[in-house]
CSV table of C-alpha atoms in Angstrom, one decimal:
chain,number,residue,atom,x,y,z
A,1220,UNK,CA,103.7,-64.6,-18.4
A,1221,UNK,CA,102.3,-63.0,-15.3
A,1222,UNK,CA,99.5,-64.6,-13.2
A,1223,UNK,CA,97.0,-62.0,-14.4
A,1224,UNK,CA,98.0,-61.8,-18.1
A,1225,UNK,CA,94.6,-63.0,-19.3
A,1226,UNK,CA,93.1,-60.0,-17.5
A,1227,UNK,CA,95.8,-57.5,-18.6
A,1228,UNK,CA,95.4,-58.3,-22.3
A,1229,UNK,CA,91.7,-57.4,-22.1
A,1230,UNK,CA,91.6,-53.7,-23.2
A,1231,UNK,CA,88.7,-53.2,-20.7
A,1232,UNK,CA,91.0,-54.2,-17.8
A,1233,UNK,CA,94.7,-53.8,-18.6
A,1234,UNK,CA,97.4,-53.2,-16.0
A,1235,UNK,CA,95.4,-50.2,-14.6
A,1236,UNK,CA,92.4,-52.4,-14.0
A,1237,UNK,CA,94.5,-55.1,-12.4
A,1238,UNK,CA,96.0,-52.5,-10.1
A,1239,UNK,CA,92.5,-51.5,-9.1
A,1240,UNK,CA,91.8,-55.2,-8.2
A,1241,UNK,CA,94.9,-55.5,-6.1
A,1242,UNK,CA,94.0,-52.3,-4.2
A,1243,UNK,CA,90.4,-53.5,-3.5
A,1244,UNK,CA,89.2,-54.8,-0.1
A,1245,UNK,CA,86.3,-57.1,-0.2
A,1246,UNK,CA,84.5,-58.8,2.8
A,1247,UNK,CA,82.6,-62.0,2.1
A,1248,UNK,CA,80.0,-62.9,4.8
A,1249,UNK,CA,79.6,-66.7,4.9
A,1250,UNK,CA,82.0,-69.2,3.4
A,1251,UNK,CA,79.3,-71.7,2.4
A,1252,UNK,CA,77.6,-72.6,-0.9
A,1253,UNK,CA,77.7,-69.0,-2.2
A,1254,UNK,CA,80.8,-67.9,-0.3
A,1255,UNK,CA,83.0,-70.6,-1.8
A,1256,UNK,CA,82.7,-69.7,-5.5
A,1257,UNK,CA,82.7,-65.9,-4.6
A,1258,UNK,CA,86.0,-66.3,-2.7
A,1259,UNK,CA,87.5,-68.6,-5.2
A,1260,UNK,CA,87.1,-66.2,-8.2
A,1261,UNK,CA,87.9,-63.0,-6.2
A,1262,UNK,CA,91.1,-64.6,-4.9
A,1263,UNK,CA,92.0,-65.9,-8.4
A,1264,UNK,CA,91.3,-62.5,-9.9
A,1265,UNK,CA,93.8,-60.9,-7.6
A,1266,UNK,CA,91.5,-58.9,-5.3
A,1267,UNK,CA,94.2,-57.6,-3.0
A,1268,UNK,CA,92.5,-57.9,0.4
A,1269,UNK,CA,89.9,-60.5,1.2
A,1270,UNK,CA,88.0,-60.9,4.5
A,1271,UNK,CA,86.0,-64.0,5.3
A,1272,UNK,CA,83.6,-64.2,8.2
A,1273,UNK,CA,82.0,-67.5,9.2
A,1274,UNK,CA,81.5,-69.2,12.6
A,1275,UNK,CA,80.4,-72.5,11.2
A,1276,UNK,CA,82.4,-75.7,10.7
A,1277,UNK,CA,82.7,-77.9,7.6
A,1278,UNK,CA,80.4,-80.9,7.6
A,1279,UNK,CA,80.3,-83.8,5.1
A,1280,UNK,CA,77.0,-82.7,3.6
A,1281,UNK,CA,78.6,-79.3,2.7
A,1282,UNK,CA,81.0,-80.9,0.2
A,1283,UNK,CA,78.2,-81.5,-2.4
A,1284,UNK,CA,78.4,-77.7,-3.2
A,1285,UNK,CA,81.0,-75.9,-1.1
A,1286,UNK,CA,83.9,-76.4,-3.5
A,1287,UNK,CA,86.7,-74.9,-1.4
A,1288,UNK,CA,86.6,-77.8,1.0
A,1289,UNK,CA,87.7,-81.4,1.0
A,1290,UNK,CA,87.5,-84.3,3.4
A,1291,UNK,CA,90.6,-82.9,5.2
A,1292,UNK,CA,88.6,-79.7,6.1
A,1293,UNK,CA,85.8,-81.7,7.9
A,1294,UNK,CA,85.2,-80.3,11.4
A,1295,UNK,CA,87.3,-77.2,10.7
A,1296,UNK,CA,86.0,-73.7,10.8
A,1297,UNK,CA,84.9,-72.6,7.4
A,1298,UNK,CA,86.6,-69.2,7.4
A,1299,UNK,CA,90.0,-70.7,8.4
A,1300,UNK,CA,89.7,-73.7,6.0
A,1301,UNK,CA,88.8,-71.3,3.1
A,1302,UNK,CA,91.7,-69.0,3.9
A,1303,UNK,CA,94.1,-72.0,3.8
A,1304,UNK,CA,92.8,-73.2,0.4
A,1305,UNK,CA,92.8,-69.6,-1.0
A,1306,UNK,CA,96.4,-68.9,0.1
A,1307,UNK,CA,97.5,-71.9,-2.0
A,1308,UNK,CA,95.4,-70.5,-4.9
A,1309,UNK,CA,97.0,-67.1,-4.7
A,1310,UNK,CA,99.8,-66.1,-2.4
A,1311,UNK,CA,99.9,-62.5,-3.8
A,1312,UNK,CA,96.9,-61.4,-1.8
A,1313,UNK,CA,96.2,-60.8,1.8
A,1314,UNK,CA,93.4,-62.9,3.4
A,1315,UNK,CA,91.9,-62.4,6.9
A,1316,UNK,CA,89.7,-65.1,8.4
A,1317,UNK,CA,87.2,-64.2,11.1
A,1318,UNK,CA,86.0,-67.5,12.6
A,1319,UNK,CA,83.1,-65.8,14.5
A,1320,UNK,CA,79.5,-64.9,14.1
A,1321,UNK,CA,78.6,-61.5,12.5
A,1322,UNK,CA,76.7,-59.5,15.1
A,1323,UNK,CA,75.3,-56.0,15.6
A,1324,UNK,CA,78.3,-55.5,17.9
A,1325,UNK,CA,81.1,-56.3,15.4
A,1326,UNK,CA,79.5,-55.5,12.0
A,1327,UNK,CA,80.2,-51.8,11.8
A,1328,UNK,CA,83.9,-51.8,12.7
A,1329,UNK,CA,84.4,-54.8,10.4
A,1330,UNK,CA,82.6,-53.3,7.4
A,1331,UNK,CA,84.6,-50.1,7.8
A,1332,UNK,CA,87.8,-52.0,6.9
A,1333,UNK,CA,86.4,-53.0,3.5
A,1334,UNK,CA,85.2,-51.3,0.2
A,1335,UNK,CA,82.6,-53.9,-0.8
A,1336,UNK,CA,80.6,-56.3,1.2
A,1337,UNK,CA,79.3,-59.6,-0.3
A,1338,UNK,CA,76.4,-61.5,1.3
A,1339,UNK,CA,76.8,-65.3,1.1
A,1340,UNK,CA,74.9,-66.0,4.3
A,1341,UNK,CA,72.1,-68.5,4.7
A,1342,UNK,CA,69.6,-66.8,7.0
A,1343,UNK,CA,67.4,-63.7,7.2
A,1344,UNK,CA,68.9,-62.6,10.5
A,1345,UNK,CA,72.3,-62.2,9.0
A,1346,UNK,CA,71.0,-60.8,5.7
A,1347,UNK,CA,69.1,-57.9,7.4
A,1348,UNK,CA,72.1,-57.3,9.6
A,1349,UNK,CA,74.4,-57.1,6.6
A,1350,UNK,CA,72.0,-54.8,4.7
A,1351,UNK,CA,71.6,-52.4,7.6
A,1352,UNK,CA,75.3,-52.3,8.4
A,1353,UNK,CA,76.0,-51.6,4.7
A,1354,UNK,CA,73.5,-48.6,4.8
A,1355,UNK,CA,75.1,-47.3,8.0
A,1356,UNK,CA,78.7,-47.7,6.7
A,1357,UNK,CA,77.7,-46.7,3.2
A,1358,UNK,CA,79.2,-49.8,1.5
A,1359,UNK,CA,77.9,-51.4,-1.7
A,1360,UNK,CA,76.3,-54.8,-1.0
A,1361,UNK,CA,76.5,-57.6,-3.5
A,1362,UNK,CA,73.6,-59.8,-2.6
A,1363,UNK,CA,72.9,-63.4,-3.6
A,1364,UNK,CA,70.4,-65.9,-2.2
A,1365,UNK,CA,69.1,-69.4,-3.3
A,1366,UNK,CA,66.2,-71.7,-2.9
A,1367,UNK,CA,66.3,-75.2,-4.3
A,1368,UNK,CA,66.7,-74.6,-8.1
A,1369,UNK,CA,66.3,-70.8,-8.0
A,1370,UNK,CA,68.5,-67.9,-7.2
A,1371,UNK,CA,68.3,-64.1,-6.7
A,1372,UNK,CA,71.2,-61.6,-7.3
A,1373,UNK,CA,71.4,-57.9,-6.9
A,1374,UNK,CA,73.7,-55.0,-5.9
A,1375,UNK,CA,72.2,-52.9,-3.1
A,1376,UNK,CA,73.2,-49.6,-1.6
A,1377,UNK,CA,75.3,-48.8,-4.7
A,1378,UNK,CA,75.4,-45.1,-5.7
A,1379,UNK,CA,72.1,-44.2,-4.0
A,1380,UNK,CA,70.4,-47.3,-5.3
A,1381,UNK,CA,67.9,-49.3,-3.3
A,1382,UNK,CA,68.7,-51.5,-0.4
A,1383,UNK,CA,67.3,-55.0,0.5
A,1384,UNK,CA,64.8,-53.4,2.7
A,1385,UNK,CA,63.4,-51.4,-0.3
A,1386,UNK,CA,62.5,-54.8,-1.7
A,1387,UNK,CA,61.5,-56.7,1.4
A,1388,UNK,CA,61.1,-54.2,4.3
A,1389,UNK,CA,60.9,-56.7,7.0
A,1390,UNK,CA,62.1,-60.3,7.6
A,1391,UNK,CA,59.4,-62.9,7.0
A,1392,UNK,CA,57.5,-64.5,9.8
A,1393,UNK,CA,59.3,-67.2,11.7
A,1394,UNK,CA,59.2,-70.6,10.1
A,1395,UNK,CA,57.7,-69.5,6.8
A,1396,UNK,CA,60.8,-69.7,4.6
A,1397,UNK,CA,62.9,-72.8,4.9
A,1398,UNK,CA,66.7,-72.9,4.2
A,1399,UNK,CA,69.0,-75.3,2.2
A,1400,UNK,CA,69.7,-77.6,5.1
A,1401,UNK,CA,66.0,-78.3,5.6
A,1402,UNK,CA,64.9,-78.6,2.0
A,1403,UNK,CA,67.9,-79.3,-0.1
A,1404,UNK,CA,69.6,-77.4,-3.0
A,1405,UNK,CA,71.0,-78.3,-6.4
A,1406,UNK,CA,74.8,-78.4,-5.8
A,1407,UNK,CA,75.7,-76.3,-8.8
A,1408,UNK,CA,73.1,-73.5,-8.1
A,1409,UNK,CA,75.2,-71.7,-5.5
A,1410,UNK,CA,78.1,-72.1,-8.0
A,1411,UNK,CA,76.2,-70.1,-10.6
A,1412,UNK,CA,74.7,-67.5,-8.3
A,1413,UNK,CA,78.0,-67.0,-6.4
A,1414,UNK,CA,79.9,-66.6,-9.7
A,1415,UNK,CA,77.4,-63.9,-10.7
A,1416,UNK,CA,78.1,-62.2,-7.4
A,1417,UNK,CA,81.8,-62.4,-8.0
A,1418,UNK,CA,81.2,-60.9,-11.5
A,1419,UNK,CA,79.3,-57.9,-9.9
A,1420,UNK,CA,82.2,-57.3,-7.5
A,1421,UNK,CA,84.7,-57.3,-10.3
A,1422,UNK,CA,82.5,-54.9,-12.4
A,1423,UNK,CA,82.2,-52.5,-9.4
A,1424,UNK,CA,86.0,-52.5,-8.8
A,1425,UNK,CA,86.9,-52.2,-12.5
A,1426,UNK,CA,84.1,-49.7,-13.3
A,1427,UNK,CA,83.1,-51.7,-16.4
A,1428,UNK,CA,79.7,-52.8,-17.7
A,1429,UNK,CA,76.4,-52.1,-15.9
A,1430,UNK,CA,76.2,-53.0,-12.3
A,1431,UNK,CA,73.1,-54.8,-11.2
A,1432,UNK,CA,71.8,-52.0,-9.0
A,1433,UNK,CA,68.1,-51.2,-8.7
A,1434,UNK,CA,67.3,-54.6,-10.2
A,1435,UNK,CA,66.9,-58.1,-8.9
A,1436,UNK,CA,67.9,-60.9,-11.2
A,1437,UNK,CA,65.9,-64.1,-10.7
A,1438,UNK,CA,67.5,-67.2,-12.1
A,1439,UNK,CA,65.9,-70.7,-12.5
A,1440,UNK,CA,68.4,-73.5,-13.0
A,1441,UNK,CA,65.7,-75.9,-14.4
A,1442,UNK,CA,64.4,-73.7,-17.1
A,1443,UNK,CA,67.4,-71.4,-17.5
A,1444,UNK,CA,65.0,-68.5,-17.4
A,1445,UNK,CA,66.2,-65.1,-16.2
A,1446,UNK,CA,63.8,-62.5,-15.0
A,1447,UNK,CA,65.0,-59.1,-14.0
A,1448,UNK,CA,62.7,-57.0,-11.9
A,1449,UNK,CA,63.2,-53.3,-11.2
A,1450,UNK,CA,63.3,-52.2,-7.6
A,1451,UNK,CA,62.6,-48.6,-6.7
A,1452,UNK,CA,64.5,-47.0,-3.8
A,1453,UNK,CA,62.4,-46.4,-0.7
A,1454,UNK,CA,63.7,-43.4,1.3
A,1455,UNK,CA,61.5,-44.3,4.2
A,1456,UNK,CA,63.2,-47.7,4.6
A,1457,UNK,CA,66.7,-46.2,4.3
A,1458,UNK,CA,65.9,-43.4,6.8
A,1459,UNK,CA,64.5,-45.9,9.3
A,1460,UNK,CA,67.8,-47.8,9.2
A,1461,UNK,CA,69.9,-44.6,9.5
A,1462,UNK,CA,67.8,-43.5,12.5
A,1463,UNK,CA,69.0,-46.6,14.3
A,1464,UNK,CA,72.7,-45.7,13.6
A,1465,UNK,CA,73.6,-44.6,17.1
A,1466,UNK,CA,72.0,-47.6,18.8
A,1467,UNK,CA,73.0,-50.2,16.2
A,1468,UNK,CA,75.7,-52.0,18.2
A,1469,UNK,CA,73.4,-52.2,21.2
A,1470,UNK,CA,70.6,-53.6,19.2
A,1471,UNK,CA,69.5,-57.1,20.1
A,1472,UNK,CA,68.3,-59.4,17.3
A,1473,UNK,CA,64.6,-58.8,17.6
A,1474,UNK,CA,63.4,-61.5,15.3
A,1475,UNK,CA,64.0,-65.2,15.2
A,1476,UNK,CA,64.8,-67.0,12.0
A,1477,UNK,CA,64.8,-70.5,13.4
A,1478,UNK,CA,62.7,-72.7,11.2
A,1479,UNK,CA,61.4,-75.0,14.0
A,1480,UNK,CA,61.1,-74.5,17.6
A,1481,UNK,CA,63.6,-76.4,19.7
A,1482,UNK,CA,60.8,-78.4,21.4
A,1483,UNK,CA,59.2,-81.3,19.7
A,1484,UNK,CA,56.8,-84.1,20.6
A,1485,UNK,CA,58.0,-87.7,20.4
A,1486,UNK,CA,54.9,-88.3,18.3
A,1487,UNK,CA,56.4,-86.1,15.6
A,1488,UNK,CA,59.8,-87.6,15.7
A,1489,UNK,CA,59.4,-91.3,16.1
A,1490,UNK,CA,58.7,-92.1,12.5
A,1491,UNK,CA,61.5,-90.0,11.1
A,1492,UNK,CA,64.8,-91.5,10.1
A,1493,UNK,CA,68.3,-90.3,10.6
A,1494,UNK,CA,67.9,-89.3,14.2
A,1495,UNK,CA,70.3,-89.7,17.1
A,1496,UNK,CA,68.4,-90.1,20.4
A,1497,UNK,CA,70.4,-88.7,23.3
A,1498,UNK,CA,69.5,-89.3,26.9
A,1499,UNK,CA,70.9,-86.4,29.1
A,1500,UNK,CA,69.8,-87.9,32.4
A,1501,UNK,CA,72.4,-89.2,34.9
A,1502,UNK,CA,73.5,-92.7,34.0
A,1503,UNK,CA,71.6,-94.3,37.0
A,1504,UNK,CA,68.2,-92.7,36.3
A,1505,UNK,CA,65.2,-94.9,35.5
A,1506,UNK,CA,63.3,-96.0,33.5
A,1507,UNK,CA,65.8,-96.8,30.7
A,1508,UNK,CA,64.5,-96.4,27.2
A,1509,UNK,CA,64.8,-99.7,25.4
A,1510,UNK,CA,63.8,-100.4,21.8
A,1511,UNK,CA,65.6,-97.3,20.5
A,1512,UNK,CA,69.3,-96.7,19.9
A,1513,UNK,CA,70.1,-94.2,22.6
A,1514,UNK,CA,73.3,-92.4,23.3
A,1515,UNK,CA,73.6,-91.6,27.0
A,1516,UNK,CA,75.4,-88.3,27.8
A,1517,UNK,CA,74.4,-86.7,31.2
A,1518,UNK,CA,73.8,-83.0,31.0
A,1519,UNK,CA,76.4,-82.5,33.7
A,1520,UNK,CA,79.1,-84.0,31.5
A,1521,UNK,CA,77.9,-82.8,28.0
A,1522,UNK,CA,80.9,-80.6,27.1
A,1523,UNK,CA,83.3,-83.5,27.6
A,1524,UNK,CA,81.3,-85.9,25.3
A,1525,UNK,CA,80.8,-83.8,22.2
A,1526,UNK,CA,82.6,-86.5,20.1
A,1527,UNK,CA,79.6,-88.8,20.8
A,1528,UNK,CA,77.3,-86.5,19.0
A,1529,UNK,CA,76.6,-87.3,15.4
A,1530,UNK,CA,76.8,-84.0,13.4
A,1531,UNK,CA,75.2,-85.5,10.4
A,1532,UNK,CA,72.0,-86.5,12.2
A,1533,UNK,CA,69.2,-84.7,13.8
A,1534,UNK,CA,69.5,-84.9,17.5
A,1535,UNK,CA,66.4,-85.8,19.6
A,1536,UNK,CA,67.3,-85.1,23.2
A,1537,UNK,CA,65.3,-86.2,26.2
A,1538,UNK,CA,65.4,-86.5,30.0
A,1539,UNK,CA,62.8,-87.1,32.8
A,1540,UNK,CA,60.6,-84.0,32.3
A,1541,UNK,CA,61.9,-82.2,29.2
A,1542,UNK,CA,63.7,-79.5,31.1
A,1543,UNK,CA,67.3,-80.7,31.2
A,1544,UNK,CA,66.9,-81.7,27.5
A,1545,UNK,CA,65.9,-78.1,26.6
A,1546,UNK,CA,69.0,-76.9,28.5
A,1547,UNK,CA,71.1,-79.4,26.6
A,1548,UNK,CA,69.8,-78.0,23.2
A,1549,UNK,CA,70.6,-74.5,24.2
A,1550,UNK,CA,74.1,-75.5,25.4
A,1551,UNK,CA,74.8,-77.3,22.1
A,1552,UNK,CA,73.5,-74.4,20.1
A,1553,UNK,CA,76.0,-72.1,21.8
A,1554,UNK,CA,78.7,-74.6,20.8
A,1555,UNK,CA,77.4,-74.3,17.2
A,1556,UNK,CA,76.0,-77.8,17.2
A,1557,UNK,CA,72.7,-77.4,15.4
A,1558,UNK,CA,69.8,-79.6,14.5
A,1559,UNK,CA,69.1,-80.5,18.1
A,1560,UNK,CA,65.6,-80.8,19.4
A,1561,UNK,CA,64.3,-81.3,23.0
A,1562,UNK,CA,61.5,-83.9,23.3
A,1563,UNK,CA,58.7,-82.4,25.5
A,1564,UNK,CA,57.8,-85.8,27.0
A,1565,UNK,CA,59.9,-87.5,29.6
A,1566,UNK,CA,61.4,-90.9,29.3
A,1567,UNK,CA,58.4,-92.9,30.6
A,1568,UNK,CA,56.1,-91.3,28.0
A,1569,UNK,CA,58.6,-91.9,25.3
A,1570,UNK,CA,58.6,-95.6,26.3
A,1571,UNK,CA,54.8,-95.7,26.0
A,1572,UNK,CA,54.9,-94.2,22.5
A,1573,UNK,CA,57.6,-96.6,21.3
A,1574,UNK,CA,55.5,-99.5,22.6
A,1575,UNK,CA,52.3,-98.2,20.8
A,1576,UNK,CA,54.4,-97.8,17.6
A,1577,UNK,CA,55.8,-101.4,17.9
A,1578,UNK,CA,52.3,-102.8,18.6
A,1579,UNK,CA,50.9,-101.1,15.5
B,935,UNK,CA,41.3,-58.6,-18.6
B,936,UNK,CA,43.6,-61.6,-19.1
B,937,UNK,CA,46.9,-61.4,-17.3
B,938,UNK,CA,49.8,-63.7,-16.9
B,939,UNK,CA,51.1,-64.5,-13.4
B,940,UNK,CA,54.6,-65.9,-12.6
B,941,UNK,CA,55.2,-67.7,-9.3
B,942,UNK,CA,58.7,-67.9,-7.9
B,943,UNK,CA,60.3,-70.2,-5.3
B,944,UNK,CA,58.1,-71.4,-2.5
B,945,UNK,CA,55.0,-69.8,-4.1
B,946,UNK,CA,55.3,-72.1,-7.1
B,947,UNK,CA,55.3,-75.0,-4.7
B,948,UNK,CA,51.9,-73.9,-3.4
B,949,UNK,CA,50.4,-73.2,-6.8
B,950,UNK,CA,52.0,-76.3,-8.3
B,951,UNK,CA,52.9,-74.2,-11.4
B,952,UNK,CA,55.3,-71.5,-12.3
B,953,UNK,CA,53.1,-69.6,-14.6
B,954,UNK,CA,49.4,-69.3,-15.5
B,955,UNK,CA,47.0,-66.9,-17.1
B,956,UNK,CA,44.4,-65.3,-14.9
B,957,UNK,CA,41.0,-63.7,-15.7
B,958,UNK,CA,40.7,-60.5,-13.6
B,959,UNK,CA,38.1,-57.7,-13.7
B,960,UNK,CA,39.0,-55.4,-10.8
B,961,UNK,CA,41.6,-52.6,-10.5
B,962,UNK,CA,44.4,-52.7,-8.0
B,963,UNK,CA,47.3,-55.0,-7.0
B,964,UNK,CA,45.6,-55.7,-3.7
B,965,UNK,CA,42.4,-56.8,-5.5
B,966,UNK,CA,44.4,-59.1,-7.6
B,967,UNK,CA,46.2,-60.6,-4.6
B,968,UNK,CA,42.8,-61.2,-2.9
B,969,UNK,CA,41.6,-63.1,-6.0
B,970,UNK,CA,44.8,-65.1,-6.0
B,971,UNK,CA,44.2,-66.0,-2.3
B,972,UNK,CA,40.8,-67.3,-3.2
B,973,UNK,CA,42.3,-69.7,-5.6
B,974,UNK,CA,45.3,-70.6,-3.4
B,975,UNK,CA,44.5,-70.0,0.3
B,976,UNK,CA,47.9,-71.3,1.4
B,977,UNK,CA,49.6,-68.3,-0.2
B,978,UNK,CA,48.2,-66.2,2.6
B,979,UNK,CA,50.9,-67.6,4.9
B,980,UNK,CA,53.7,-66.7,2.5
B,981,UNK,CA,55.7,-63.5,2.2
B,982,UNK,CA,56.0,-62.0,-1.3
B,983,UNK,CA,56.1,-58.8,-3.3
B,984,UNK,CA,54.3,-58.1,-6.6
B,985,UNK,CA,56.0,-57.0,-9.8
B,986,UNK,CA,54.0,-55.6,-12.8
B,987,UNK,CA,55.7,-55.7,-16.2
B,988,UNK,CA,59.0,-56.4,-14.4
B,989,UNK,CA,58.8,-53.6,-12.0
B,990,UNK,CA,58.1,-53.9,-8.3
B,991,UNK,CA,54.7,-52.3,-7.4
B,992,UNK,CA,52.9,-51.4,-4.2
B,993,UNK,CA,49.6,-52.9,-3.1
B,994,UNK,CA,47.6,-49.8,-4.1
B,995,UNK,CA,49.1,-49.7,-7.7
B,996,UNK,CA,46.7,-50.1,-10.6
B,997,UNK,CA,46.8,-53.2,-12.7
B,998,UNK,CA,47.7,-51.9,-16.1
B,999,UNK,CA,50.0,-54.5,-17.5
B,1000,UNK,CA,49.7,-58.0,-18.7
B,1001,UNK,CA,52.6,-59.5,-16.8
B,1002,UNK,CA,52.5,-60.0,-13.0
B,1003,UNK,CA,55.2,-61.8,-11.0
B,1004,UNK,CA,54.9,-62.8,-7.3
B,1005,UNK,CA,58.3,-62.8,-5.7
B,1006,UNK,CA,59.2,-64.3,-2.3
B,1007,UNK,CA,62.4,-63.7,-0.3
B,1008,UNK,CA,65.1,-66.4,-0.3
B,1009,UNK,CA,67.4,-67.0,2.6
B,1010,UNK,CA,69.6,-69.8,1.4
B,1011,UNK,CA,73.3,-69.6,0.7
């Protein structure tokens, strides 16, 4: 019995369909909650060439839903860890991992290597970039996105169908739409939505069924209600993206999808749990902040002390005047250490607040 | 005219319900959105699109159907 016998005995697929799958080249953007089930089913189905792009590393809080990873993957790049698992699942296929961020600079050349692009990303910045690059390279985009117990699925840019911008022309205002890491998500939800995306990919490759183009499927895991909304194509939106074609790789990301600003006040933080306080002043600087568990890592030596940073906690970073702490947040961000906030107030004001808090 | 309105995602968190019926006497989608804002002022800060009878419509479209859905974008993955 061959690996694909259960496909081949289906009259709708057969050996000819299986050959189509083995010739297909699919790029999955993001190997997270959606990316894991998408990749798992596409690899198992024998999609011949799979690309995985993700800059992020596996954290323990990912394991609740990101089913390709185990405790041994912790701290490893997601694209590389996913490739390793998938090569064990199916050694017939070719898998390329790109352990980097998708940008305006690398997107076009990368998308040109593949026939179908699947969006499993987790932020609007990437989602609009993927959409626009798909319009420019003329690739179908299998879209999926989730919020708590609800999901959205569609196929954009397929045979002159609408794009994501025909539905939502512009990214929402900064901070108005939270993501999974801020508000939580039911673990099985990305499994359901990602599997629907994998299903659309297989239908496109095999040429069977009705592709979910021109429609957005809205799924609610709590009620199991499906609503399908028709989306008309907007030529204006498509033309706007195509007009940017020549400048695309020079384009800077002109909107910010960060949920919170990197600066916070101690007043907003002090009552919250699960925070690591980091003092980035030199070790001999005064006053010391007592009454709080503080990790001391001077900014000058930050890169050599990354192991002291707790990836599972929010990091509240402070110094004397809130300037070095801001630099520290930016440095950590560049090292892909997120959830870091700079406390506006300096050490002496922090001490005052702690004392007020204790007195109350 | 009595219409049914569905709220998805973050919008349902503001309205505290996923569906309700709404008494409405004007004409266009933007009139309807204005009336919904009166009832739920916090929706003004949210991004969403309006669908009528399961089809996305623009703000100047006429309200003809009985089923309206307000759809926000999701980023999560």
